[in-house]
Short mmCIF file of C-alpha atoms and ligand atoms in Angstrom, two decimals:
data_model
loop_
_atom_site.label_atom_id
_atom_site.label_comp_id
_atom_site.label_asym_id
_atom_site.label_seq_id
_atom_site.Cartn_x
_atom_site.Cartn_y
_atom_site.Cartn_z
CA UNK P 1 -5.47 -33.36 -15.55
CA UNK P 2 -2.54 -32.66 -17.77
CA UNK P 3 0.94 -34.14 -17.98
CA UNK P 4 3.07 -31.82 -20.29
CA UNK P 5 0.13 -30.44 -21.97
CA UNK P 6 -1.55 -34.02 -22.53
CA UNK P 7 -4.79 -34.89 -20.69
CA UNK P 8 -4.24 -37.84 -18.30
CA UNK P 9 -6.66 -39.31 -15.93
CA UNK P 10 -5.31 -41.93 -12.96
CA UNK P 11 -7.19 -45.01 -14.50
CA UNK P 12 -8.76 -45.81 -17.83
CA UNK P 13 -9.85 -48.50 -20.00
CA UNK P 14 -7.80 -49.24 -23.03
CA UNK P 15 -9.15 -47.66 -26.09
CA UNK P 16 -8.49 -50.32 -28.42
CA UNK P 17 -9.12 -53.52 -26.54
CA UNK P 18 -11.64 -51.95 -24.35
CA UNK P 19 -11.14 -53.99 -21.59
CA UNK P 20 -7.45 -53.89 -20.05
CA UNK P 21 -7.14 -51.15 -17.69
CA UNK P 22 -4.49 -48.64 -17.65
CA UNK P 23 -2.93 -46.88 -14.41
CA UNK P 24 0.25 -44.66 -13.48
CA UNK P 25 2.58 -46.37 -11.44
CA UNK P 26 3.15 -44.32 -8.88
CA UNK P 27 5.88 -46.01 -7.35
CA UNK P 28 8.11 -44.70 -10.46
CA UNK P 29 7.15 -41.11 -9.77
CA UNK P 30 8.59 -38.66 -10.08
CA UNK P 31 11.32 -40.54 -11.81
CA UNK P 32 9.83 -41.91 -14.33
CA UNK P 33 6.12 -41.69 -15.87
CA UNK P 34 5.04 -45.39 -16.59
CA UNK P 35 1.93 -46.63 -17.61
CA UNK P 36 0.88 -50.39 -16.30
CA UNK P 37 -1.88 -52.33 -18.15
CA UNK P 38 -3.64 -54.67 -15.57
CA UNK P 39 -5.19 -57.57 -17.53
CA UNK P 40 -6.13 -59.81 -14.18
CA UNK P 41 -7.77 -59.62 -11.09
CA UNK P 42 -4.43 -60.33 -9.26
CA UNK P 43 -2.75 -57.77 -11.24
CA UNK P 44 -5.36 -55.09 -9.91
CA UNK P 45 -5.06 -56.53 -6.48
CA UNK P 46 -1.34 -56.28 -6.51
CA UNK P 47 -1.56 -52.91 -8.00
CA UNK P 48 -3.93 -51.35 -4.85
CA UNK P 49 -1.88 -53.63 -2.15
CA UNK P 50 1.46 -52.39 -3.47
CA UNK P 51 0.24 -48.81 -3.81
CA UNK P 52 1.52 -48.62 -7.28
CA UNK P 53 -1.97 -47.29 -7.46
CA UNK P 54 -2.92 -45.59 -4.13
CA UNK P 55 -5.60 -42.80 -2.86
CA UNK P 56 -8.89 -43.23 -1.65
CA UNK P 57 -11.07 -42.49 -4.43
CA UNK P 58 -8.69 -43.88 -7.15
CA UNK P 59 -8.29 -47.40 -5.32
CA UNK P 60 -12.01 -47.82 -5.11
CA UNK P 61 -11.99 -47.12 -8.89
CA UNK P 62 -9.46 -49.52 -9.74
CA UNK P 63 -10.92 -52.58 -7.80
CA UNK P 64 -14.27 -51.83 -9.22
CA UNK P 65 -12.36 -52.57 -12.76
CA UNK P 66 -10.26 -55.17 -10.97
CA UNK P 67 -13.83 -56.82 -10.42
CA UNK P 68 -14.62 -56.23 -13.97
CA UNK P 69 -11.47 -58.19 -14.91
CA UNK P 70 -11.85 -60.96 -12.76
CA UNK P 71 -15.86 -61.71 -14.00
CA UNK P 72 -14.28 -61.83 -18.06
CA UNK P 73 -12.69 -64.92 -16.20
CA UNK P 74 -15.63 -66.20 -14.48
CA UNK P 75 -18.83 -64.73 -14.11
CA UNK P 76 -20.19 -66.59 -11.46
CA UNK P 77 -22.04 -65.42 -8.28
CA UNK P 78 -19.60 -67.66 -6.45
CA UNK P 79 -16.62 -66.51 -8.28
CA UNK P 80 -17.96 -62.72 -8.09
CA UNK P 81 -18.29 -62.65 -4.42
CA UNK P 82 -15.03 -64.22 -3.90
CA UNK P 83 -13.07 -62.06 -6.15
CA UNK P 84 -14.98 -58.93 -4.37
CA UNK P 85 -13.91 -60.13 -0.92
CA UNK P 86 -10.19 -60.57 -2.04
CA UNK P 87 -10.51 -56.96 -4.25
CA UNK P 88 -11.65 -55.45 -0.93
CA UNK P 89 -9.01 -57.28 1.26
CA UNK P 90 -6.09 -55.23 -0.33
CA UNK P 91 -6.00 -52.14 2.06
CA UNK P 92 -8.29 -51.37 5.26
CA UNK P 93 -8.35 -47.82 5.80
CA UNK P 94 -9.87 -46.32 2.69
CA UNK P 95 -13.72 -46.76 2.97
CA UNK P 96 -13.86 -46.07 -1.22
CA UNK P 97 -12.90 -49.52 -1.68
CA UNK P 98 -15.56 -51.26 0.28
CA UNK P 99 -17.94 -48.71 -1.12
CA UNK P 100 -17.24 -49.10 -4.59
CA UNK P 101 -16.93 -52.78 -4.73
CA UNK P 102 -20.24 -52.72 -2.70
CA UNK P 103 -21.79 -50.81 -5.35
CA UNK P 104 -20.48 -53.13 -8.04
CA UNK P 105 -22.03 -56.10 -6.50
CA UNK P 106 -25.32 -54.42 -5.69
CA UNK P 107 -25.54 -53.62 -9.36
CA UNK P 108 -24.57 -57.18 -10.54
CA UNK P 109 -26.12 -59.66 -8.08
CA UNK P 110 -29.67 -59.31 -10.36
CA UNK P 111 -27.84 -59.28 -13.44
CA UNK P 112 -27.51 -62.71 -15.19
CA UNK P 113 -24.04 -63.81 -15.40
CA UNK P 114 -24.20 -63.79 -19.16
CA UNK P 115 -24.51 -59.75 -19.01
CA UNK P 116 -22.24 -59.08 -16.02
CA UNK P 117 -19.08 -58.15 -17.85
CA UNK P 118 -20.59 -55.46 -19.69
CA UNK P 119 -22.60 -54.30 -16.85
CA UNK P 120 -19.79 -54.32 -14.73
CA UNK P 121 -17.72 -52.11 -17.06
CA UNK P 122 -20.34 -49.44 -17.28
CA UNK P 123 -20.76 -49.45 -13.48
CA UNK P 124 -17.08 -48.94 -13.02
CA UNK P 125 -16.94 -46.27 -15.75
CA UNK P 126 -19.76 -44.50 -13.72
CA UNK P 127 -17.87 -44.86 -11.03
CA UNK P 128 -14.69 -43.39 -12.53
CA UNK P 129 -16.62 -40.39 -14.08
CA UNK P 130 -18.90 -39.41 -11.14
CA UNK P 131 -15.43 -39.28 -9.04
CA UNK P 132 -14.19 -37.01 -11.32
CA UNK P 133 -16.97 -34.73 -11.31
CA UNK P 134 -17.26 -35.23 -7.67
CA UNK P 135 -13.57 -34.01 -7.46
CA UNK P 136 -14.16 -30.82 -9.59
CA UNK P 137 -17.15 -29.62 -7.35
CA UNK P 138 -14.83 -29.99 -4.57
CA UNK P 139 -12.58 -27.36 -6.16
CA UNK P 140 -15.20 -25.20 -6.67
CA UNK P 141 -16.54 -25.13 -3.39
CA UNK P 142 -13.09 -24.96 -1.69
CA UNK P 143 -12.07 -22.13 -4.15
CA UNK P 144 -13.70 -19.46 -1.74
CA UNK P 145 -11.64 -20.52 1.11
CA UNK P 146 -8.62 -19.67 -0.67
CA UNK P 147 -10.17 -16.47 -2.08
CA UNK P 148 -11.21 -15.28 1.68
CA UNK P 149 -7.44 -15.28 2.31
CA UNK P 150 -6.19 -13.09 -0.53
CA UNK P 151 -4.35 -10.01 0.71
CA UNK P 152 -2.72 -7.29 -1.20
CA UNK P 153 0.75 -7.97 -1.88
CA UNK P 154 1.00 -11.28 -0.78
CA UNK P 155 0.23 -14.78 -2.08
CA UNK P 156 -1.72 -17.39 -0.42
CA UNK P 157 -0.11 -20.17 1.42
CA UNK P 158 -1.39 -23.50 1.59
CA UNK P 159 -0.32 -26.29 3.40
CA UNK P 160 -1.26 -29.87 2.56
CA UNK P 161 -0.01 -33.58 3.49
CA UNK P 162 0.39 -36.56 1.53
CA UNK P 163 -0.73 -36.45 -1.66
CA UNK P 164 -4.65 -35.50 -2.33
CA UNK P 165 -4.17 -34.73 -5.98
CA UNK P 166 -5.61 -36.03 -8.97
CA UNK P 167 -2.89 -38.62 -8.65
CA UNK P 168 -5.24 -40.01 -5.43
CA UNK P 169 -8.39 -40.00 -7.29
CA UNK P 170 -9.95 -40.74 -10.90
CA UNK P 171 -9.24 -36.78 -11.74
CA UNK P 172 -8.77 -33.24 -9.99
CA UNK P 173 -7.99 -34.79 -6.49
CA UNK P 174 -9.67 -33.69 -3.17
CA UNK P 175 -7.32 -31.32 -1.04
CA UNK P 176 -5.48 -29.98 -4.50
CA UNK P 177 -8.80 -29.63 -6.20
CA UNK P 178 -9.30 -26.35 -4.98
CA UNK P 179 -5.77 -25.65 -5.37
CA UNK P 180 -5.97 -26.25 -8.82
CA UNK P 181 -9.12 -24.43 -9.31
CA UNK P 182 -7.77 -21.34 -7.58
CA UNK P 183 -4.62 -21.24 -9.63
CA UNK P 184 -6.64 -21.79 -12.86
CA UNK P 185 -8.89 -18.60 -11.88
CA UNK P 186 -5.30 -16.54 -11.27
CA UNK P 187 -4.73 -16.29 -7.66
CA UNK P 188 -1.46 -15.77 -6.54
CA UNK P 189 -1.07 -18.92 -4.14
CA UNK P 190 2.01 -21.28 -3.05
CA UNK P 191 1.51 -24.84 -1.33
CA UNK P 192 3.49 -25.94 1.24
CA UNK P 193 4.10 -29.83 0.81
CA UNK P 194 5.02 -31.81 3.23
CA UNK P 195 6.97 -34.58 2.17
CA UNK P 196 5.05 -37.13 4.09
CA UNK P 197 7.35 -39.89 5.58
CA UNK P 198 7.58 -42.71 5.14
CA UNK P 199 6.32 -42.99 1.82
CA UNK P 200 6.74 -39.42 0.85
CA UNK P 201 3.86 -39.03 -1.54
CA UNK P 202 4.06 -35.40 -0.81
CA UNK P 203 7.55 -35.26 -2.08
CA UNK P 204 7.33 -37.63 -4.78
CA UNK P 205 3.93 -37.16 -6.09
CA UNK P 206 2.29 -34.07 -4.71
CA UNK P 207 5.50 -32.08 -5.74
CA UNK P 208 5.45 -33.72 -9.20
CA UNK P 209 1.90 -32.99 -9.79
CA UNK P 210 2.13 -29.40 -8.55
CA UNK P 211 5.15 -29.25 -10.87
CA UNK P 212 3.49 -30.36 -14.10
CA UNK P 213 0.91 -27.96 -13.22
CA UNK P 214 2.84 -25.09 -12.77
CA UNK P 215 1.43 -24.58 -9.25
CA UNK P 216 4.41 -22.55 -6.98
CA UNK P 217 5.25 -25.02 -4.06
CA UNK P 218 8.25 -26.15 -1.58
CA UNK P 219 8.36 -29.32 -0.06
CA UNK P 220 8.96 -29.12 3.74
CA UNK P 221 10.10 -31.62 6.31
CA UNK P 222 6.99 -32.91 8.09
CA UNK P 223 8.24 -31.65 11.26
CA UNK P 224 8.02 -27.90 9.79
CA UNK P 225 4.88 -27.31 9.55
CA UNK P 226 4.36 -26.20 13.06
CA UNK P 227 6.90 -23.88 12.54
CA UNK P 228 5.29 -22.38 9.57
CA UNK P 229 2.57 -21.87 11.26
CA UNK P 230 3.84 -20.20 13.99
CA UNK P 231 5.18 -17.32 11.78
CA UNK P 232 2.34 -16.68 10.01
CA UNK P 233 3.33 -18.89 6.76
CA UNK P 234 0.42 -20.84 6.42
CA UNK P 235 -3.27 -19.27 5.77
CA UNK P 236 -4.84 -22.58 5.74
CA UNK P 237 -4.53 -26.34 5.55
CA UNK P 238 -6.37 -28.52 2.98
CA UNK P 239 -5.72 -32.20 3.30
CA UNK P 240 -7.83 -35.27 1.83
CA UNK P 241 -9.25 -38.30 3.65
CA UNK P 242 -9.36 -42.08 3.49
CA UNK P 243 -12.49 -42.34 5.95
CA UNK P 244 -14.57 -39.56 7.60
CA UNK P 245 -17.06 -40.86 10.13
CA UNK P 246 -20.64 -39.76 10.33
CA UNK P 247 -19.84 -37.19 13.07
CA UNK P 248 -16.80 -35.72 11.08
CA UNK P 249 -13.80 -37.51 12.70
CA UNK P 250 -11.47 -37.97 9.34
CA UNK P 251 -8.71 -40.66 8.94
CA UNK P 252 -5.79 -39.65 6.69
CA UNK P 253 -2.38 -40.15 6.38
CA UNK P 254 -0.35 -40.42 9.31
CA UNK P 255 0.73 -37.19 10.52
CA UNK P 256 -2.62 -35.49 9.86
CA UNK P 257 -3.60 -35.50 13.31
CA UNK P 258 -0.31 -33.71 14.39
CA UNK P 259 -0.52 -30.79 11.74
CA UNK P 260 -4.13 -30.21 13.03
CA UNK P 261 -3.22 -29.84 16.52
CA UNK P 262 -0.59 -27.14 15.13
CA UNK P 263 -3.53 -25.46 13.30
CA UNK P 264 -5.43 -25.38 15.93
CA UNK P 265 -2.91 -23.63 18.36
CA UNK P 266 -2.14 -21.39 15.71
CA UNK P 267 -5.76 -20.38 14.66
CA UNK P 268 -5.01 -21.23 11.01
CA UNK P 269 -8.24 -22.82 9.36
CA UNK P 270 -7.61 -26.93 8.84
CA UNK P 271 -10.37 -28.43 6.28
CA UNK P 272 -10.74 -32.14 5.08
CA UNK P 273 -11.65 -32.38 1.45
CA UNK P 274 -13.60 -35.37 0.31
CA UNK P 275 -16.28 -36.83 -2.11
CA UNK P 276 -19.21 -38.26 -0.06
CA UNK P 277 -18.00 -41.80 -1.34
CA UNK P 278 -15.47 -41.40 1.55
CA UNK P 279 -17.78 -40.94 4.20
CA UNK P 280 -18.63 -44.20 6.46
CA UNK P 281 -22.27 -43.51 7.73
CA UNK P 282 -21.69 -46.75 10.04
CA UNK P 283 -18.94 -45.36 12.12
CA UNK P 284 -19.13 -42.54 15.01
CA UNK P 285 -16.13 -42.54 16.70
CA UNK P 286 -12.92 -42.45 14.30
CA UNK P 287 -10.04 -43.37 16.90
CA UNK P 288 -11.98 -46.46 18.00
CA UNK P 289 -13.89 -47.73 15.34
CA UNK P 290 -11.77 -47.09 11.75
CA UNK P 291 -9.39 -49.60 11.09
CA UNK P 292 -5.53 -48.36 10.85
CA UNK P 293 -3.35 -50.09 7.80
CA UNK P 294 0.08 -51.28 9.52
CA UNK P 295 1.87 -51.62 6.58
CA UNK P 296 6.09 -52.92 6.28
CA UNK P 297 8.80 -51.75 8.43
CA UNK P 298 10.71 -51.51 5.29
CA UNK P 299 8.97 -48.39 4.17
CA UNK P 300 10.56 -46.68 7.05
CA UNK P 301 13.60 -48.53 7.20
CA UNK P 302 14.22 -47.75 3.64
CA UNK P 303 14.07 -44.98 1.20
CA UNK P 304 14.24 -44.98 -2.75
CA UNK P 305 15.38 -41.95 -4.61
CA UNK P 306 17.82 -41.11 -7.28
CA UNK P 307 21.39 -41.23 -7.30
CA UNK P 308 23.59 -38.61 -8.72
CA UNK P 309 24.40 -40.43 -11.72
CA UNK P 310 20.57 -41.00 -12.49
CA UNK P 311 20.44 -44.56 -11.44
CA UNK P 312 17.13 -45.24 -8.82
CA UNK P 313 18.41 -46.62 -5.81
CA UNK P 314 16.96 -47.61 -2.46
CA UNK P 315 18.90 -47.76 0.34
CA UNK P 316 18.38 -48.59 4.34
CA UNK P 317 18.29 -44.76 6.62
CA UNK P 318 17.86 -46.71 9.67
CA UNK P 319 20.23 -48.14 12.44
CA UNK P 320 20.85 -51.55 11.30
CA UNK P 321 19.20 -54.00 13.63
CA UNK P 322 16.57 -51.44 14.60
CA UNK P 323 12.97 -52.48 14.07
CA UNK P 324 10.68 -49.57 12.93
CA UNK P 325 6.50 -49.67 13.24
CA UNK P 326 4.90 -48.32 10.41
CA UNK P 327 1.03 -47.14 11.01
CA UNK P 328 0.01 -45.69 7.78
CA UNK P 329 -2.99 -43.62 8.77
CA UNK P 330 -4.07 -41.19 12.07
CA UNK P 331 -7.54 -40.04 12.69
CA UNK P 332 -7.92 -36.17 13.43
CA UNK P 333 -11.23 -35.41 15.70
CA UNK P 334 -13.88 -33.50 14.06
CA UNK P 335 -13.41 -30.83 16.92
CA UNK P 336 -9.81 -30.13 15.15
CA UNK P 337 -11.48 -29.45 11.89
CA UNK P 338 -12.73 -26.04 10.79
CA UNK P 339 -14.68 -28.07 8.52
CA UNK P 340 -15.45 -30.33 5.05
CA UNK P 341 -15.20 -29.80 1.69
CA UNK P 342 -17.88 -32.04 -0.61
CA UNK P 343 -19.01 -32.34 -3.71
CA UNK P 344 -22.36 -30.56 -2.23
CA UNK P 345 -20.71 -27.92 -0.67
CA UNK P 346 -18.77 -26.89 2.86
CA UNK P 347 -19.85 -27.97 6.40
CA UNK P 348 -19.01 -28.18 9.88
CA UNK P 349 -16.97 -31.58 10.83
CA UNK P 350 -20.17 -32.80 12.55
CA UNK P 351 -23.23 -35.07 12.13
CA UNK P 352 -25.74 -31.90 11.72
CA UNK P 353 -22.87 -30.73 9.27
CA UNK P 354 -22.73 -33.62 7.40
CA UNK P 355 -26.75 -34.29 7.16
CA UNK P 356 -27.50 -30.79 6.38
CA UNK P 357 -25.34 -31.26 3.01
CA UNK P 358 -26.92 -35.13 2.58
CA UNK P 359 -30.22 -35.41 4.45
CA UNK P 360 -31.14 -38.58 2.77
CA UNK P 361 -28.89 -39.90 5.26
CA UNK P 362 -30.98 -38.96 8.28
C1 LIG L 1 -7.67 -38.33 -1.75
S1 LIG L 1 -7.72 -39.48 -0.90
C2 LIG L 1 -5.79 -39.37 -0.71
C3 LIG L 1 -5.58 -40.14 0.69
O1 LIG L 1 -5.10 -41.31 0.55
C4 LIG L 1 -3.64 -41.46 0.97
O2 LIG L 1 -3.33 -42.49 1.76
P1 LIG L 1 -2.44 -43.45 0.69
O3 LIG L 1 -1.52 -42.81 -0.05
O4 LIG L 1 -1.81 -44.33 1.65
O5 LIG L 1 -3.46 -44.24 -0.32
C5 LIG L 1 -3.47 -40.27 1.90
O6 LIG L 1 -4.11 -40.45 2.93
C6 LIG L 1 -4.38 -39.17 1.38
O7 LIG L 1 -4.63 -38.11 1.81
#
């Protein structure tokens, strides 16, 4: 996507050395646009763990490139398996991480060690390019949902939670892809952006992305969504996902489940947008089976922002001495979803719905 007229992806290989990996440091947005150059496996692992790069599809792509960086140091089978395990352990919920590393290992295990680096970079590039293409397709398949909400004389209001934009993927985004596609098609739309405590991916990243693309939007407190729905201010909700079960349960940023309950109570369509790389075909009961990442309590007790004098500061926002809990995701049961938007089209959030789009999984 574009930043001030210049095309960017969220991860790319250095055009000069053809091996180091660049990412946008998402912990510095929206205050500054900083590119990080990753040169080691550990730098890639840290980038994922610390959320310098975050979002299910892009952490899969960065992990794939992290394995490339590891193979440059040691392409032996023992080291390759160890390094893939280390990268896979960086975050537990998004299935794209394991999917990408499993795909890399499948491609590399039968490749001579002397050829692994070149083959690995080629496979990682395919993963990245495929993600961008899949997310563009999600935009095309989600567009009719926004078109159906067009009414004479009023804008379409879409609510989204967290950041499932191009920053969270290699390009286009998932939940935001239909929004960009509709905006580019000239549809008069507006986006309610959930701030998404505690990491504020909505306030810091989605608002920044939409602003750079010129998409009208308003940041709201996470707790405002139900009120907006009660007063007819939300035509549909589109969110991303970190793991979708074979039955259509969807793990996504904490707070998604509560938004889905409010949407159901107000008859507001609630869609999950995700590429098929986010589907975990091995699990059926999302609440029981999807591991939920517990992150540091400091993400709840502290906030980072820009002071009046322009300096960036982090401060405590919770009563001193009070502990905090920080589950980073929750699972929305399929019964609360209107449907799923994938690169192959839309379907009900159900086993049959997904198998209708992915019959090879029967
Ligand atoms: C397009 S996947 C985006 C998905 O990932 C986010 O999690 P995190 O920011 O912790 O990586 C969030 O759940 C988004 O919906």
